[in-house]
């Protein structure tokens, strides 16, 4: 078979990507498969926010699940990312599972999760992580690690033999998607790409050139 025949066969491959009409269902399917396949750091997502100066800022955070059709993660509300999201809610997320040659991009707007949503997640965390949330003035300058450890000891004493309540400065954000793009790798750069855009409360799907 010639190279041209190989390419034609690949273009007609019946295993090409199919996705449900609801991209959140498609996301959950891909995410579950990544977790089941033990992809390294399968919950990691890049979160890109926008500073007051218009400069984008990106970092890796951990995805905590879909809540009310939105992407949920937690942070210190005094952190740089939280302050940027509160000032400008426009945000992008990227999930990448290299072993499966799959990527999902999410573009939307951030909003604070409800008190109950934040409390429920905080109460599910290990005690050490709860103490860490109280102890770290995230994104601020500290003199040394000793200062951080001293704060941990202080919090441990404060909550000794008591349940740890959620700090008022810590909680969740919900990213409400407006666009979701799926990418799946293929040979010869003939990748599969689909874009879902929310229009009039419905999702419109388009195929994109790779």
mmCIF file of C-alpha atoms in Angstrom:
data_model
loop_
_atom_site.group_PDB
_atom_site.id
_atom_site.type_symbol
_atom_site.label_atom_id
_atom_site.label_comp_id
_atom_site.label_asym_id
_atom_site.label_seq_id
_atom_site.Cartn_x
_atom_site.Cartn_y
_atom_site.Cartn_z
ATOM 1 C CA UNK A 1 0.000 0.000 0.000
ATOM 2 C CA UNK A 2 1.339 3.420 -0.951
ATOM 3 C CA UNK A 3 1.791 6.334 1.468
ATOM 4 C CA UNK A 4 -1.248 8.001 -0.146
ATOM 5 C CA UNK A 5 -3.309 4.845 0.418
ATOM 6 C CA UNK A 6 -2.153 4.715 4.055
ATOM 7 C CA UNK A 7 -3.273 8.310 4.548
ATOM 8 C CA UNK A 8 -6.644 7.671 2.881
ATOM 9 C CA UNK A 9 -7.199 4.620 5.078
ATOM 10 C CA UNK A 10 -6.405 6.628 8.195
ATOM 11 C CA UNK A 11 -8.779 9.402 7.175
ATOM 12 C CA UNK A 12 -11.576 6.828 6.807
ATOM 13 C CA UNK A 13 -10.793 5.045 10.078
ATOM 14 C CA UNK A 14 -14.084 4.168 11.807
ATOM 15 C CA UNK A 15 -12.387 4.557 15.207
ATOM 16 C CA UNK A 16 -12.237 8.334 14.871
ATOM 17 C CA UNK A 17 -13.319 10.311 17.876
ATOM 18 C CA UNK A 18 -16.981 10.469 18.833
ATOM 19 C CA UNK A 19 -18.253 12.624 21.678
ATOM 20 C CA UNK A 20 -21.629 13.093 23.371
ATOM 21 C CA UNK A 21 -23.557 16.269 22.638
ATOM 22 C CA UNK A 22 -22.940 17.451 26.203
ATOM 23 C CA UNK A 23 -19.205 18.203 26.561
ATOM 24 C CA UNK A 24 -19.329 17.805 30.339
ATOM 25 C CA UNK A 25 -20.350 14.184 29.804
ATOM 26 C CA UNK A 26 -17.451 13.847 27.393
ATOM 27 C CA UNK A 27 -15.079 15.401 29.901
ATOM 28 C CA UNK A 28 -16.211 13.060 32.671
ATOM 29 C CA UNK A 29 -15.742 10.052 30.394
ATOM 30 C CA UNK A 30 -12.184 11.080 29.463
ATOM 31 C CA UNK A 31 -11.308 11.998 33.042
ATOM 32 C CA UNK A 32 -12.595 8.691 34.408
ATOM 33 C CA UNK A 33 -10.565 6.775 31.815
ATOM 34 C CA UNK A 34 -7.409 8.724 32.723
ATOM 35 C CA UNK A 35 -7.924 7.913 36.410
ATOM 36 C CA UNK A 36 -8.679 4.244 35.674
ATOM 37 C CA UNK A 37 -5.524 4.009 33.553
ATOM 38 C CA UNK A 38 -3.444 5.468 36.412
ATOM 39 C CA UNK A 39 -2.232 8.361 34.295
ATOM 40 C CA UNK A 40 0.286 10.320 36.399
ATOM 41 C CA UNK A 41 -1.327 13.320 38.116
ATOM 42 C CA UNK A 42 -4.599 12.710 36.311
ATOM 43 C CA UNK A 43 -6.350 15.392 38.409
ATOM 44 C CA UNK A 44 -3.806 18.103 37.563
ATOM 45 C CA UNK A 45 -5.067 21.036 35.519
ATOM 46 C CA UNK A 46 -3.402 24.222 34.357
ATOM 47 C CA UNK A 47 -5.303 27.280 35.555
ATOM 48 C CA UNK A 48 -4.659 30.539 33.708
ATOM 49 C CA UNK A 49 -5.934 33.810 35.137
ATOM 50 C CA UNK A 50 -5.445 37.465 34.203
ATOM 51 C CA UNK A 51 -3.726 40.062 36.393
ATOM 52 C CA UNK A 52 -4.756 43.694 36.794
ATOM 53 C CA UNK A 53 -1.975 44.593 34.352
ATOM 54 C CA UNK A 54 -3.442 42.278 31.724
ATOM 55 C CA UNK A 55 -0.600 39.778 32.086
ATOM 56 C CA UNK A 56 -1.740 36.132 32.036
ATOM 57 C CA UNK A 57 -0.603 33.922 34.903
ATOM 58 C CA UNK A 58 -0.703 30.123 34.857
ATOM 59 C CA UNK A 59 -0.118 27.397 37.414
ATOM 60 C CA UNK A 60 -1.065 23.771 38.087
ATOM 61 C CA UNK A 61 -3.927 23.138 40.529
ATOM 62 C CA UNK A 62 -5.880 19.993 41.356
ATOM 63 C CA UNK A 63 -9.332 19.347 39.934
ATOM 64 C CA UNK A 64 -11.769 18.330 42.676
ATOM 65 C CA UNK A 65 -14.748 17.314 40.574
ATOM 66 C CA UNK A 66 -17.702 18.672 38.639
ATOM 67 C CA UNK A 67 -20.224 20.482 40.825
ATOM 68 C CA UNK A 68 -23.370 22.018 39.399
ATOM 69 C CA UNK A 69 -21.975 21.691 35.829
ATOM 70 C CA UNK A 70 -18.809 23.584 36.804
ATOM 71 C CA UNK A 71 -15.150 22.655 37.431
ATOM 72 C CA UNK A 72 -14.339 22.801 41.149
ATOM 73 C CA UNK A 73 -11.000 23.511 42.812
ATOM 74 C CA UNK A 74 -9.931 24.967 46.163
ATOM 75 C CA UNK A 75 -7.443 27.604 47.240
ATOM 76 C CA UNK A 76 -6.616 30.343 49.712
ATOM 77 C CA UNK A 77 -8.762 33.363 48.807
ATOM 78 C CA UNK A 78 -5.825 35.646 49.613
ATOM 79 C CA UNK A 79 -3.574 33.929 47.060
ATOM 80 C CA UNK A 80 -2.565 35.578 43.811
ATOM 81 C CA UNK A 81 -4.740 33.325 41.685
ATOM 82 C CA UNK A 82 -7.815 33.894 43.846
ATOM 83 C CA UNK A 83 -7.337 37.653 43.863
ATOM 84 C CA UNK A 84 -6.950 37.646 40.080
ATOM 85 C CA UNK A 85 -10.095 35.574 39.627
ATOM 86 C CA UNK A 86 -12.069 37.829 41.948
ATOM 87 C CA UNK A 87 -10.896 40.878 40.000
ATOM 88 C CA UNK A 88 -11.341 39.353 36.535
ATOM 89 C CA UNK A 89 -13.348 36.096 36.372
ATOM 90 C CA UNK A 90 -12.181 35.151 32.870
ATOM 91 C CA UNK A 91 -10.187 31.944 33.118
ATOM 92 C CA UNK A 92 -8.824 29.015 31.125
ATOM 93 C CA UNK A 93 -8.128 25.439 32.190
ATOM 94 C CA UNK A 94 -6.059 22.762 30.457
ATOM 95 C CA UNK A 95 -6.093 19.028 31.200
ATOM 96 C CA UNK A 96 -3.434 16.884 29.504
ATOM 97 C CA UNK A 97 -3.087 13.123 29.721
ATOM 98 C CA UNK A 98 0.054 12.356 27.705
ATOM 99 C CA UNK A 99 -0.259 8.565 27.906
ATOM 100 C CA UNK A 100 -3.640 8.725 26.204
ATOM 101 C CA UNK A 101 -2.724 11.567 23.832
ATOM 102 C CA UNK A 102 -5.674 13.591 25.060
ATOM 103 C CA UNK A 103 -6.102 17.225 25.996
ATOM 104 C CA UNK A 104 -9.129 19.240 27.084
ATOM 105 C CA UNK A 105 -9.195 23.038 27.146
ATOM 106 C CA UNK A 106 -11.871 24.897 29.094
ATOM 107 C CA UNK A 107 -12.625 28.611 28.770
ATOM 108 C CA UNK A 108 -15.120 30.273 31.069
ATOM 109 C CA UNK A 109 -15.700 32.350 34.161
ATOM 110 C CA UNK A 110 -14.875 31.798 37.803
ATOM 111 C CA UNK A 111 -17.110 32.329 40.789
ATOM 112 C CA UNK A 112 -16.755 31.502 44.459
ATOM 113 C CA UNK A 113 -18.303 28.229 45.515
ATOM 114 C CA UNK A 114 -21.011 28.317 48.172
ATOM 115 C CA UNK A 115 -20.083 28.159 51.853
ATOM 116 C CA UNK A 116 -21.584 24.670 52.039
ATOM 117 C CA UNK A 117 -19.625 23.435 49.003
ATOM 118 C CA UNK A 118 -16.396 24.747 50.523
ATOM 119 C CA UNK A 119 -17.241 23.353 53.982
ATOM 120 C CA UNK A 120 -18.134 19.935 52.583
ATOM 121 C CA UNK A 121 -14.833 19.634 50.751
ATOM 122 C CA UNK A 122 -12.757 20.986 53.650
ATOM 123 C CA UNK A 123 -14.354 18.490 56.033
ATOM 124 C CA UNK A 124 -13.375 15.641 53.691
ATOM 125 C CA UNK A 125 -9.680 16.563 53.762
ATOM 126 C CA UNK A 126 -7.037 14.815 55.896
ATOM 127 C CA UNK A 127 -6.325 16.623 59.159
ATOM 128 C CA UNK A 128 -2.809 17.524 58.017
ATOM 129 C CA UNK A 129 -4.176 19.275 54.944
ATOM 130 C CA UNK A 130 -6.706 21.125 57.090
ATOM 131 C CA UNK A 131 -3.900 22.372 59.312
ATOM 132 C CA UNK A 132 -1.921 23.367 56.226
ATOM 133 C CA UNK A 133 -4.817 25.482 54.974
ATOM 134 C CA UNK A 134 -4.824 27.454 58.235
ATOM 135 C CA UNK A 135 -1.031 27.723 58.415
ATOM 136 C CA UNK A 136 0.004 29.038 55.005
ATOM 137 C CA UNK A 137 -0.463 32.722 54.056
ATOM 138 C CA UNK A 138 -0.368 31.617 50.434
ATOM 139 C CA UNK A 139 1.571 33.755 47.933
ATOM 140 C CA UNK A 140 2.911 36.162 50.598
ATOM 141 C CA UNK A 141 6.621 36.550 51.401
ATOM 142 C CA UNK A 142 7.797 34.688 54.506
ATOM 143 C CA UNK A 143 11.172 34.987 56.232
ATOM 144 C CA UNK A 144 11.939 31.269 56.393
ATOM 145 C CA UNK A 145 10.478 27.789 56.478
ATOM 146 C CA UNK A 146 10.869 27.914 60.249
ATOM 147 C CA UNK A 147 8.209 30.637 60.283
ATOM 148 C CA UNK A 148 5.824 28.305 58.434
ATOM 149 C CA UNK A 149 6.551 25.370 60.748
ATOM 150 C CA UNK A 150 5.975 27.587 63.770
ATOM 151 C CA UNK A 151 2.556 28.521 62.392
ATOM 152 C CA UNK A 152 1.736 24.832 61.903
ATOM 153 C CA UNK A 153 2.587 24.144 65.563
ATOM 154 C CA UNK A 154 0.395 27.064 66.615
ATOM 155 C CA UNK A 155 -2.571 25.751 64.630
ATOM 156 C CA UNK A 156 -2.039 22.215 65.967
ATOM 157 C CA UNK A 157 -2.219 23.584 69.517
ATOM 158 C CA UNK A 158 -5.268 25.705 68.685
ATOM 159 C CA UNK A 159 -7.259 22.693 67.449
ATOM 160 C CA UNK A 160 -5.807 20.048 69.752
ATOM 161 C CA UNK A 161 -8.424 17.364 70.384
ATOM 162 C CA UNK A 162 -10.989 19.398 68.427
ATOM 163 C CA UNK A 163 -12.426 19.272 64.911
ATOM 164 C CA UNK A 164 -10.781 21.757 62.564
ATOM 165 C CA UNK A 165 -13.170 24.267 61.032
ATOM 166 C CA UNK A 166 -12.639 25.760 57.585
ATOM 167 C CA UNK A 167 -10.649 29.011 57.552
ATOM 168 C CA UNK A 168 -12.775 31.958 56.371
ATOM 169 C CA UNK A 169 -10.013 32.800 53.884
ATOM 170 C CA UNK A 170 -10.020 29.358 52.225
ATOM 171 C CA UNK A 171 -12.519 27.640 49.959
ATOM 172 C CA UNK A 172 -13.586 26.650 46.502
ATOM 173 C CA UNK A 173 -14.034 28.207 43.095
ATOM 174 C CA UNK A 174 -16.361 27.027 40.355
ATOM 175 C CA UNK A 175 -15.297 27.495 36.740
ATOM 176 C CA UNK A 176 -18.417 27.747 34.602
ATOM 177 C CA UNK A 177 -17.456 26.718 31.068
ATOM 178 C CA UNK A 178 -18.379 28.721 27.981
ATOM 179 C CA UNK A 179 -16.125 26.809 25.577
ATOM 180 C CA UNK A 180 -14.647 23.314 25.824
ATOM 181 C CA UNK A 181 -12.212 21.910 23.278
ATOM 182 C CA UNK A 182 -11.275 18.228 22.973
ATOM 183 C CA UNK A 183 -8.012 17.147 21.320
ATOM 184 C CA UNK A 184 -6.930 13.565 20.661
ATOM 185 C CA UNK A 185 -3.614 12.735 19.017
ATOM 186 C CA UNK A 186 -3.403 10.942 15.671
ATOM 187 C CA UNK A 187 -0.587 9.996 13.304
ATOM 188 C CA UNK A 188 0.760 12.437 10.719
ATOM 189 C CA UNK A 189 -0.601 15.350 12.774
ATOM 190 C CA UNK A 190 -4.139 14.535 11.634
ATOM 191 C CA UNK A 191 -5.374 14.974 15.181
ATOM 192 C CA UNK A 192 -9.005 14.983 16.241
ATOM 193 C CA UNK A 193 -10.301 18.344 17.548
ATOM 194 C CA UNK A 194 -13.815 19.364 18.520
ATOM 195 C CA UNK A 195 -14.951 22.657 19.981
ATOM 196 C CA UNK A 196 -18.130 23.049 22.025
ATOM 197 C CA UNK A 197 -19.456 26.590 22.488
ATOM 198 C CA UNK A 198 -22.362 27.516 24.732
ATOM 199 C CA UNK A 199 -24.948 29.556 22.868
ATOM 200 C CA UNK A 200 -28.415 30.338 24.251
ATOM 201 C CA UNK A 201 -27.895 27.769 27.021
ATOM 202 C CA UNK A 202 -27.161 25.004 24.498
ATOM 203 C CA UNK A 203 -23.879 23.496 23.362
ATOM 204 C CA UNK A 204 -22.906 23.850 19.689
ATOM 205 C CA UNK A 205 -20.253 21.401 18.439
ATOM 206 C CA UNK A 206 -17.759 22.129 15.629
ATOM 207 C CA UNK A 207 -14.920 20.070 14.213
ATOM 208 C CA UNK A 208 -11.604 21.970 14.044
ATOM 209 C CA UNK A 209 -8.674 21.367 11.736
ATOM 210 C CA UNK A 210 -5.688 19.937 13.677
#
